[in-house]
PDB file of C-alpha atoms in Angstrom:
ATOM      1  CA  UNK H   1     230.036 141.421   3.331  1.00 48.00           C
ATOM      2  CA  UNK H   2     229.541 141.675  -0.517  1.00 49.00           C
ATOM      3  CA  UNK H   3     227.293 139.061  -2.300  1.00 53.00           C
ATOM      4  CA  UNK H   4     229.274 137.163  -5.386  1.00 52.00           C
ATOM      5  CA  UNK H   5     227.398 137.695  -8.292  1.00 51.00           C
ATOM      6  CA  UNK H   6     226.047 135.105 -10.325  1.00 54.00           C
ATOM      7  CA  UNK H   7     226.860 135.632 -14.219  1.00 55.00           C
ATOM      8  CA  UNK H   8     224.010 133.939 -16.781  1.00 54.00           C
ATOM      9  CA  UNK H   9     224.622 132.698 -19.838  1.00 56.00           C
ATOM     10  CA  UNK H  10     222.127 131.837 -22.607  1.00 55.00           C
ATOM     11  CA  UNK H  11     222.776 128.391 -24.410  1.00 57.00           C
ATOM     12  CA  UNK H  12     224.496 129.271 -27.861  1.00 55.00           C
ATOM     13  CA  UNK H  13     222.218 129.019 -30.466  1.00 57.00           C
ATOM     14  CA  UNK H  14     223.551 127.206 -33.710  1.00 54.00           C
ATOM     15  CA  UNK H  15     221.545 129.002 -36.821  1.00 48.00           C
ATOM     16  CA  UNK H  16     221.940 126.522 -39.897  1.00 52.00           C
ATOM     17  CA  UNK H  17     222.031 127.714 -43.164  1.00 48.00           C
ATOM     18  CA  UNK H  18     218.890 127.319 -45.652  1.00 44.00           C
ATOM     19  CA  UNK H  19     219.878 126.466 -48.823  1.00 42.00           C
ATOM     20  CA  UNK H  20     216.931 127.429 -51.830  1.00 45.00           C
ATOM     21  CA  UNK H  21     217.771 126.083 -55.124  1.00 56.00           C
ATOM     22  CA  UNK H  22     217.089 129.328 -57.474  1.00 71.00           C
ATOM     23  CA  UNK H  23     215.416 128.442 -60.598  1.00 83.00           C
ATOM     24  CA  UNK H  24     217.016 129.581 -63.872  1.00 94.00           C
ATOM     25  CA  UNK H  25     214.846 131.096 -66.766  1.00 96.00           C
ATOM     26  CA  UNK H  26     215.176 131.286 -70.295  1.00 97.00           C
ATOM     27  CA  UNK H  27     217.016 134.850 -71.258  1.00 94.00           C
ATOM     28  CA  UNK H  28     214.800 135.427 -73.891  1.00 93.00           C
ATOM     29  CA  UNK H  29     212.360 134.874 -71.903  1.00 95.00           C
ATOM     30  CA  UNK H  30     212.377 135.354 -68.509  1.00 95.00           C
ATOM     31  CA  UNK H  31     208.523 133.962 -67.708  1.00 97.00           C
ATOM     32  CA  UNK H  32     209.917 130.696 -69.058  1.00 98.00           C
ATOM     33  CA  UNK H  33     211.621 128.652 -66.036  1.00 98.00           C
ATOM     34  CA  UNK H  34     213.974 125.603 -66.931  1.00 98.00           C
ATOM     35  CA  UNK H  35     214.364 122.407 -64.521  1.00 97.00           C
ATOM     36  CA  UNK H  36     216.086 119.539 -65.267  1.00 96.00           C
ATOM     37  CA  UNK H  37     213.607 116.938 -66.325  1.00 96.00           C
ATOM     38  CA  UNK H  38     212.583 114.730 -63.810  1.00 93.00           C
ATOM     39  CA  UNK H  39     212.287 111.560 -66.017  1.00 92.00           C
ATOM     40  CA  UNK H  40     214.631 111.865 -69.062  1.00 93.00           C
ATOM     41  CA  UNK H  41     218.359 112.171 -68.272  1.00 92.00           C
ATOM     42  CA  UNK H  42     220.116 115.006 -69.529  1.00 93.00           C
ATOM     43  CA  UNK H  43     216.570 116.961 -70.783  1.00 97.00           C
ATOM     44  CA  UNK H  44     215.078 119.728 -69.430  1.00 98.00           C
ATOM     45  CA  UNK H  45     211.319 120.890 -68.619  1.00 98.00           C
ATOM     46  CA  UNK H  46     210.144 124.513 -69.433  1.00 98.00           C
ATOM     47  CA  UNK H  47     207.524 125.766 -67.682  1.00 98.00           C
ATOM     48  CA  UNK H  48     205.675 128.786 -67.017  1.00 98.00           C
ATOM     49  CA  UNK H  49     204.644 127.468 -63.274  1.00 98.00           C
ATOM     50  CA  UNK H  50     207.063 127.904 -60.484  1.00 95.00           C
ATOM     51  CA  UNK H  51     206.718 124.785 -58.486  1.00 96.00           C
ATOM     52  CA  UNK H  52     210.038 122.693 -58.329  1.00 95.00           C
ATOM     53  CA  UNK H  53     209.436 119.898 -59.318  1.00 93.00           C
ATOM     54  CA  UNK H  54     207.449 120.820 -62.687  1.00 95.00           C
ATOM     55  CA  UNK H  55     204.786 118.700 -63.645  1.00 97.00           C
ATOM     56  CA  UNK H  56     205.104 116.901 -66.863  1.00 97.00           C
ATOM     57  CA  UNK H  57     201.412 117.377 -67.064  1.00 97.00           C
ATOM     58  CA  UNK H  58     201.526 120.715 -67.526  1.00 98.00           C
ATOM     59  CA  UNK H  59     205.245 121.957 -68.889  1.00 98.00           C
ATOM     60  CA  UNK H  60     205.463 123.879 -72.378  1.00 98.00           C
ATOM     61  CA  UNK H  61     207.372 120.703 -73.184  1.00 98.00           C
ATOM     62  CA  UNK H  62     211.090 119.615 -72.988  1.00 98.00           C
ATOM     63  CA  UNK H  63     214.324 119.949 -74.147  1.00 98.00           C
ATOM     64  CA  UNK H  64     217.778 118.826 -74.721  1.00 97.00           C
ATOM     65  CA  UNK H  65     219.462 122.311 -75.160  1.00 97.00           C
ATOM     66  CA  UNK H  66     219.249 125.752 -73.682  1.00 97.00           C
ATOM     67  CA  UNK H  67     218.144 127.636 -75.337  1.00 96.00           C
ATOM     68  CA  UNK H  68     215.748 125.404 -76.917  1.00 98.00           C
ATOM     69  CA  UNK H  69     215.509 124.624 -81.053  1.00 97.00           C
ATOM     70  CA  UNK H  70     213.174 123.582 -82.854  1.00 97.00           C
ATOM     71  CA  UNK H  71     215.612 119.849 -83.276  1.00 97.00           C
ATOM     72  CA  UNK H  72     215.806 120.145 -79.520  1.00 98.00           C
ATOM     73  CA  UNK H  73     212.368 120.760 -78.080  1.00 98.00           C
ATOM     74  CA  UNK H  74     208.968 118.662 -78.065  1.00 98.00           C
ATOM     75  CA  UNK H  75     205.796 120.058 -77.335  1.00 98.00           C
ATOM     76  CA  UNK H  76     203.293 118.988 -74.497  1.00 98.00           C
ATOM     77  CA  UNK H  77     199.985 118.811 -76.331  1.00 97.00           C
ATOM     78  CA  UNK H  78     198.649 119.087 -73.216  1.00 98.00           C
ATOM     79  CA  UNK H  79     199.502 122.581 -72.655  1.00 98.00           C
ATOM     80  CA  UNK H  80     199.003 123.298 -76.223  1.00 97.00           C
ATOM     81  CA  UNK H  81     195.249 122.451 -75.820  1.00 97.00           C
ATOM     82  CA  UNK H  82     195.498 124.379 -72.748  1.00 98.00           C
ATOM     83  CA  UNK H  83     196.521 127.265 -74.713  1.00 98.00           C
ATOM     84  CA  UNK H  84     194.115 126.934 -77.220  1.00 97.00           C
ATOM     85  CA  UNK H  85     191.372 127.210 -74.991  1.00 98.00           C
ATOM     86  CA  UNK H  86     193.085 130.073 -72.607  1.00 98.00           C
ATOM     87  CA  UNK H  87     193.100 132.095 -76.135  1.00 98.00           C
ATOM     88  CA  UNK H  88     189.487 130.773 -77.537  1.00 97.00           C
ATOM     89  CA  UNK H  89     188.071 132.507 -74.552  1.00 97.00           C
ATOM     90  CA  UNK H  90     190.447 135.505 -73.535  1.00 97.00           C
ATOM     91  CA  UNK H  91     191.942 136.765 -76.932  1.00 97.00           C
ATOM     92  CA  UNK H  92     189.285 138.763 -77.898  1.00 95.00           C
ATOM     93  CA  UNK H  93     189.653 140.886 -74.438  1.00 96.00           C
ATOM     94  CA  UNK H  94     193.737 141.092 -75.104  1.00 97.00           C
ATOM     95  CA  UNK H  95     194.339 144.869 -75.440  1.00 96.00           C
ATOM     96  CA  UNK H  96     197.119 144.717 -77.422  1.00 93.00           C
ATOM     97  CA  UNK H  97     194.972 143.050 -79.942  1.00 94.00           C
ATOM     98  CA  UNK H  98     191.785 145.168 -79.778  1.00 94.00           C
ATOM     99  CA  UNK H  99     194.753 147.844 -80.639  1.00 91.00           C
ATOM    100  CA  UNK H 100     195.409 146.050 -83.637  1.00 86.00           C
ATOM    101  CA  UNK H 101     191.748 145.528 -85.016  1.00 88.00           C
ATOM    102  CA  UNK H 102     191.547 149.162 -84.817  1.00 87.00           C
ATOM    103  CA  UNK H 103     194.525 150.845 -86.079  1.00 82.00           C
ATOM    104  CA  UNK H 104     193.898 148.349 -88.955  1.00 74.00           C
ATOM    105  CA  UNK H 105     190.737 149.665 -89.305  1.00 73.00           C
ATOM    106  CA  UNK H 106     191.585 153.310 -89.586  1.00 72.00           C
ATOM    107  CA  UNK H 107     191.761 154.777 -92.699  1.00 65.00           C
ATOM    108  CA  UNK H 108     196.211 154.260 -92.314  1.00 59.00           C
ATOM    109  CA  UNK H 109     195.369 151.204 -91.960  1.00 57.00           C
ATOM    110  CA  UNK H 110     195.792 148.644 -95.433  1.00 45.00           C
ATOM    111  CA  UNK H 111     196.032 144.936 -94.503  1.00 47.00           C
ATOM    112  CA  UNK H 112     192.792 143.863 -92.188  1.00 45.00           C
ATOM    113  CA  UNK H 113     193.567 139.754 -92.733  1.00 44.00           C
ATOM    114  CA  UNK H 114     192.045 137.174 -94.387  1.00 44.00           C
ATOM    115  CA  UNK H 115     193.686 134.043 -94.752  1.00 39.00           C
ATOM    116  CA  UNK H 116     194.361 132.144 -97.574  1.00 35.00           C
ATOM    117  CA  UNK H 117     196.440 135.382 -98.437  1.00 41.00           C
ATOM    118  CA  UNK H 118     200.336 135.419 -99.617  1.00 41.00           C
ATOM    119  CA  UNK H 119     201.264 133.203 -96.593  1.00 43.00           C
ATOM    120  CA  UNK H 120     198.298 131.096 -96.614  1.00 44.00           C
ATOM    121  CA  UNK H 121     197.254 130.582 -93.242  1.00 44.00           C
ATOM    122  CA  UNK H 122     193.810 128.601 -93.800  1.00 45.00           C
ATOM    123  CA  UNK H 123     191.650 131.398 -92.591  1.00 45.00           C
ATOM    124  CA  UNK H 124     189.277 133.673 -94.146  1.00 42.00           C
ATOM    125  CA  UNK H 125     189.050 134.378 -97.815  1.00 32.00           C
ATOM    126  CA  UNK H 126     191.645 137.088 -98.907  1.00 32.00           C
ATOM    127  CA  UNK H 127     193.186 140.408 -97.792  1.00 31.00           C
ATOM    128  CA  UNK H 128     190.442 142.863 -96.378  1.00 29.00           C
ATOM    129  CA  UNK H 129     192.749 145.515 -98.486  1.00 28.00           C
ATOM    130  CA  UNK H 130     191.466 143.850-101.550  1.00 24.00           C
ATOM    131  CA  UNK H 131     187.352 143.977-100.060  1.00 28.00           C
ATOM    132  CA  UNK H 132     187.802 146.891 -98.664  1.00 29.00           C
ATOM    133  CA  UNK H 133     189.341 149.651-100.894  1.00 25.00           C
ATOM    134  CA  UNK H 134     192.274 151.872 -99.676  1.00 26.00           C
ATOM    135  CA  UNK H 135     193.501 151.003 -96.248  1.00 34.00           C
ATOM    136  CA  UNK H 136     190.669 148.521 -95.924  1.00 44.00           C
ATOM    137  CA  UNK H 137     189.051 150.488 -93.762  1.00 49.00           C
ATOM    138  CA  UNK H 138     184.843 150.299 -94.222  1.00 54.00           C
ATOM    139  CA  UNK H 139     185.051 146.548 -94.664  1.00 63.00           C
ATOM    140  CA  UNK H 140     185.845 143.986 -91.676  1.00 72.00           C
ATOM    141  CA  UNK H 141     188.052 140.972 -92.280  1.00 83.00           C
ATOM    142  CA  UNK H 142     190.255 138.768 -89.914  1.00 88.00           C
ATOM    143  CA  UNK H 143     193.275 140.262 -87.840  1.00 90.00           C
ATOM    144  CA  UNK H 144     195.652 137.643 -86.402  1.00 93.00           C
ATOM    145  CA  UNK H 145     197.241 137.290 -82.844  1.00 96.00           C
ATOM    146  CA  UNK H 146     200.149 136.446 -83.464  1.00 96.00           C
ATOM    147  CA  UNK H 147     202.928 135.616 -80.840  1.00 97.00           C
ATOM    148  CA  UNK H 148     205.343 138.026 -79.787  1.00 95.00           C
ATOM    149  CA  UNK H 149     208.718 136.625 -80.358  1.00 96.00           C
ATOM    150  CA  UNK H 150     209.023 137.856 -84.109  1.00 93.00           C
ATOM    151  CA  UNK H 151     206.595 140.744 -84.521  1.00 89.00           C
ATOM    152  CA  UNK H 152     206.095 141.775 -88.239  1.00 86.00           C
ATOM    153  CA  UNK H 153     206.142 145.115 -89.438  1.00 82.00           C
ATOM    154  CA  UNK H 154     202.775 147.255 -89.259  1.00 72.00           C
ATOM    155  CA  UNK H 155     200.760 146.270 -92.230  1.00 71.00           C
ATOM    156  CA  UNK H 156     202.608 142.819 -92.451  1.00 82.00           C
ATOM    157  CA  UNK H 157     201.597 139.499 -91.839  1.00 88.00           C
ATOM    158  CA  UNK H 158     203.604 136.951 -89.387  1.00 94.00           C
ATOM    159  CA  UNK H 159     204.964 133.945 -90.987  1.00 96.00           C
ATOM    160  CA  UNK H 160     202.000 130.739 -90.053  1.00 96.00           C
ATOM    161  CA  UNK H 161     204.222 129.301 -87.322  1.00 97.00           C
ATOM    162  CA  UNK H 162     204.166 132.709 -85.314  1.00 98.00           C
ATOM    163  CA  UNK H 163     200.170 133.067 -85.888  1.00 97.00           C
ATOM    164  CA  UNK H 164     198.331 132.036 -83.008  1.00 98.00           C
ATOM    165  CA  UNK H 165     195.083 131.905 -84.323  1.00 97.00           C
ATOM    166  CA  UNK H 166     192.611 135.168 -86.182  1.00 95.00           C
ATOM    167  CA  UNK H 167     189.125 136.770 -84.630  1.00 94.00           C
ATOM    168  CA  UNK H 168     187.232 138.566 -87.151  1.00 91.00           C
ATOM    169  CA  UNK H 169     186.186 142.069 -87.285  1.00 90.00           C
ATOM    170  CA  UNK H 170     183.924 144.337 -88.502  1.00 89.00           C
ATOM    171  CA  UNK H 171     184.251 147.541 -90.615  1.00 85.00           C
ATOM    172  CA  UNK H 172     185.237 149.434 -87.454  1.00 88.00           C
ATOM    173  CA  UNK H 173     187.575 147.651 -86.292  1.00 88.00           C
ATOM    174  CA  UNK H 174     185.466 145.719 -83.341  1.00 91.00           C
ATOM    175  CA  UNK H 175     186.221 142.469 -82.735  1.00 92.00           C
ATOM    176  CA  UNK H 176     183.103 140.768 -83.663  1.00 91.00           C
ATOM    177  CA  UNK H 177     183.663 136.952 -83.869  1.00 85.00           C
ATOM    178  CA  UNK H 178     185.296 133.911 -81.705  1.00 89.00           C
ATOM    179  CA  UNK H 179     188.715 133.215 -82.127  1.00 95.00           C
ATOM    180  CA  UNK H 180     190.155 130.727 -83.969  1.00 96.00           C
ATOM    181  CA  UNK H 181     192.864 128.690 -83.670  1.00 96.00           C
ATOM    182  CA  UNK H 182     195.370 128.925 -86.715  1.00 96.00           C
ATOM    183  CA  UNK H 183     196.433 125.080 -86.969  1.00 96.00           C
ATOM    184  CA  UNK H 184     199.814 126.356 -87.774  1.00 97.00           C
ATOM    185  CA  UNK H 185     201.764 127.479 -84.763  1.00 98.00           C
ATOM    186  CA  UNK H 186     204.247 126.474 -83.661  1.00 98.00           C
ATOM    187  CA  UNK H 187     205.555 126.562 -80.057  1.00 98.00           C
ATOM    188  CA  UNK H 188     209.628 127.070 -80.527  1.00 98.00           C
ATOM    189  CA  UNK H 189     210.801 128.361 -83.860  1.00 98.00           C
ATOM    190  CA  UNK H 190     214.327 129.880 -84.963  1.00 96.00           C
ATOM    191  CA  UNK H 191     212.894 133.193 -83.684  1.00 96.00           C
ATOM    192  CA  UNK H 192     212.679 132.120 -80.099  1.00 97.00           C
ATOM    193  CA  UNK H 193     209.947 130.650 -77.681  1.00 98.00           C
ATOM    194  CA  UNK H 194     206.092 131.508 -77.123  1.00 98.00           C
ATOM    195  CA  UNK H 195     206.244 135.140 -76.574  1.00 97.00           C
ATOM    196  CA  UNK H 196     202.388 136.375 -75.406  1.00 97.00           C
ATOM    197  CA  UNK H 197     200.878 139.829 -74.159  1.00 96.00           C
ATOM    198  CA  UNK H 198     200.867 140.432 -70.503  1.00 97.00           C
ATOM    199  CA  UNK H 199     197.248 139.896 -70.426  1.00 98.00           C
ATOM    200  CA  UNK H 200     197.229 136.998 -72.130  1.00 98.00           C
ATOM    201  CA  UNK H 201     200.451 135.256 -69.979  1.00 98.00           C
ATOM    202  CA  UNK H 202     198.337 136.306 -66.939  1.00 98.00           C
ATOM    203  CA  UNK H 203     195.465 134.192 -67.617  1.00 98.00           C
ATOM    204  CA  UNK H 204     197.437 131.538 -69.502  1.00 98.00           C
ATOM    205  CA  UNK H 205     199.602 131.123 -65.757  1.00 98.00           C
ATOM    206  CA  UNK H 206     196.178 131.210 -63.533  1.00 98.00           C
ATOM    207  CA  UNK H 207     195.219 128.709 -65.892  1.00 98.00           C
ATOM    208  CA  UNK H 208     197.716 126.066 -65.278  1.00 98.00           C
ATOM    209  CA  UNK H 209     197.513 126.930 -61.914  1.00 98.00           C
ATOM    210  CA  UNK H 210     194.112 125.756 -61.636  1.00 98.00           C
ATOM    211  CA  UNK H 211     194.852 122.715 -63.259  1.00 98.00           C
ATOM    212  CA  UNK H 212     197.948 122.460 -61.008  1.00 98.00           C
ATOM    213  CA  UNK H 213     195.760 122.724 -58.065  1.00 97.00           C
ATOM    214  CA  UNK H 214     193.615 119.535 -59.328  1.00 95.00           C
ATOM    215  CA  UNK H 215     196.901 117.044 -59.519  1.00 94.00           C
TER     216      UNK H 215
END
C-alpha cells in the first residue's frame, strides 16, 4: 500500500518596498547637493555633505531659488571661515595652482600678480610684468587662486569676487609664501556657484566632515 505524500509549503514572504529619497544637485554643479531647508519654509540648504538632513552649521548657505542668485542666496560664515582655513593651509599644495605659478613664470608667461593692479584686489603692489621685464619671468610676484566657475583667459586676471585669495612666488615660479585670503570673494555670483580644484574640494569635504563628526 502506497504512502500519501505530504506536500510543504514555506510561509509567503511579503518583501516591502524601501523607499530612499535621492538627493538633487545643482547642474552646474553637481558636488553641490540641495535640501529643502529644515527651518525656513520654502528655502533651500546647499551643501557639499551628503547627510539628509544638512546641518545648518555647516551648509554653503541657503536659498530661495534653484539655481541660486546672488538676490537669492546667503552665505554661512561659518563655512566661509571654514574655507578660509581649508585654503590657508592646502592651497599652496593645489596642483592646478603650482601649474599656474609656473607657466606664469616661464618666459610665455607676462602677468605674475600683484594686487592693487587694474582690478584692485588689495594684494601685493603691482603687476610682476611691470617688476619683472618681458613675461615677468626672473622676478616673483603674487598669482591668485581663483575659483573655477568663470576662469579668465591665460594672462588675465579674475574679476575680485571670483579671487579666492593670492600666495606669492618667487622668480621661478615656486610658491614661496602663505596664502592669503582675498577679502573679496564672493560665494554665488552671476557666473555660478563656488567652483574649486579636485584637490582642493577633497580636503574642503573631509573638512566638514570632521566637523560633522563633532555635532
Amino acid at each position: 500500500m502506497l504512502g500519501t505524500a505530504t506536500r510543504h509549503t514555506s510561509p509567503l514572504r511579503i518583501f516591502r518596498p524601501i523607499y530612499l529619497r535621492s538627493v538633487s544637485t545643482l547642474s552646474s554643479n553637481p558636488s553641490i547637493k540641495i535640501f529643502p531647508h529644515p527651518e525656513q519654509p520654502n528655502s533651500y540648504l546647499l551643501s557639499l555633505l551628503d547627510t539628509d538632513p544638512p546641518s545648518t552649521k555647516l551648509a554653503i548657505g541657503s536659498t530661495k531659488s534653484i539655481p541660486p542668485t546672488p538676490n537669492s542666496f546667503r552665505e554661512n560664515h561659518h563655512f566661509l571661515s571654514i574655507l578660509n582655513e581649508v585654503l590657508a593651509k592646502h592651497a599652496a599644495d593645489d596642483p592646478a595652482l603650482k601649474s599656474q605659478a609656473q607657466a606664469l613664470a616661464s618666459p610665455g608667461g607676462f602677468n605674475f600678480i600683484q594686487a592693487r593692479n587694474s582690478r584692485g584686489t588689495g594684494t601685493g603692489a603691482g603687476g610682476a610684468s611691470a617688476e619683472g621685464g618681458a613675461g615677468g619671468a626672473g622676478v616673483g610676484g603674487w598669482v591668485h587662486l581663483s575659483d573655477e566657475r568663470n576662469p579668465p583667459d591665460f594672462g588675465r586676471i579674475a574679476w575680485p569676487e571670483d579671487i579666492l585669495g593670492s600666495v606669492e612666488v618667487d622668480r621661478r615660479g615656486n610658491i614661496i609664501g602663505n596664502y592669503q585670503s582675498s577679502g573679496t570673494y564672493r560665494i554665488v555670483t552671476n557666473e555660478g556657484i563656488l567652483g574649486m580644484s579636485p584637490f582642493l574640494r577633497d580636503k574642503l569635504v573631509s573638512r566638514l566632515r570632521e566637523e560633522e563628526a563633532k555635532l
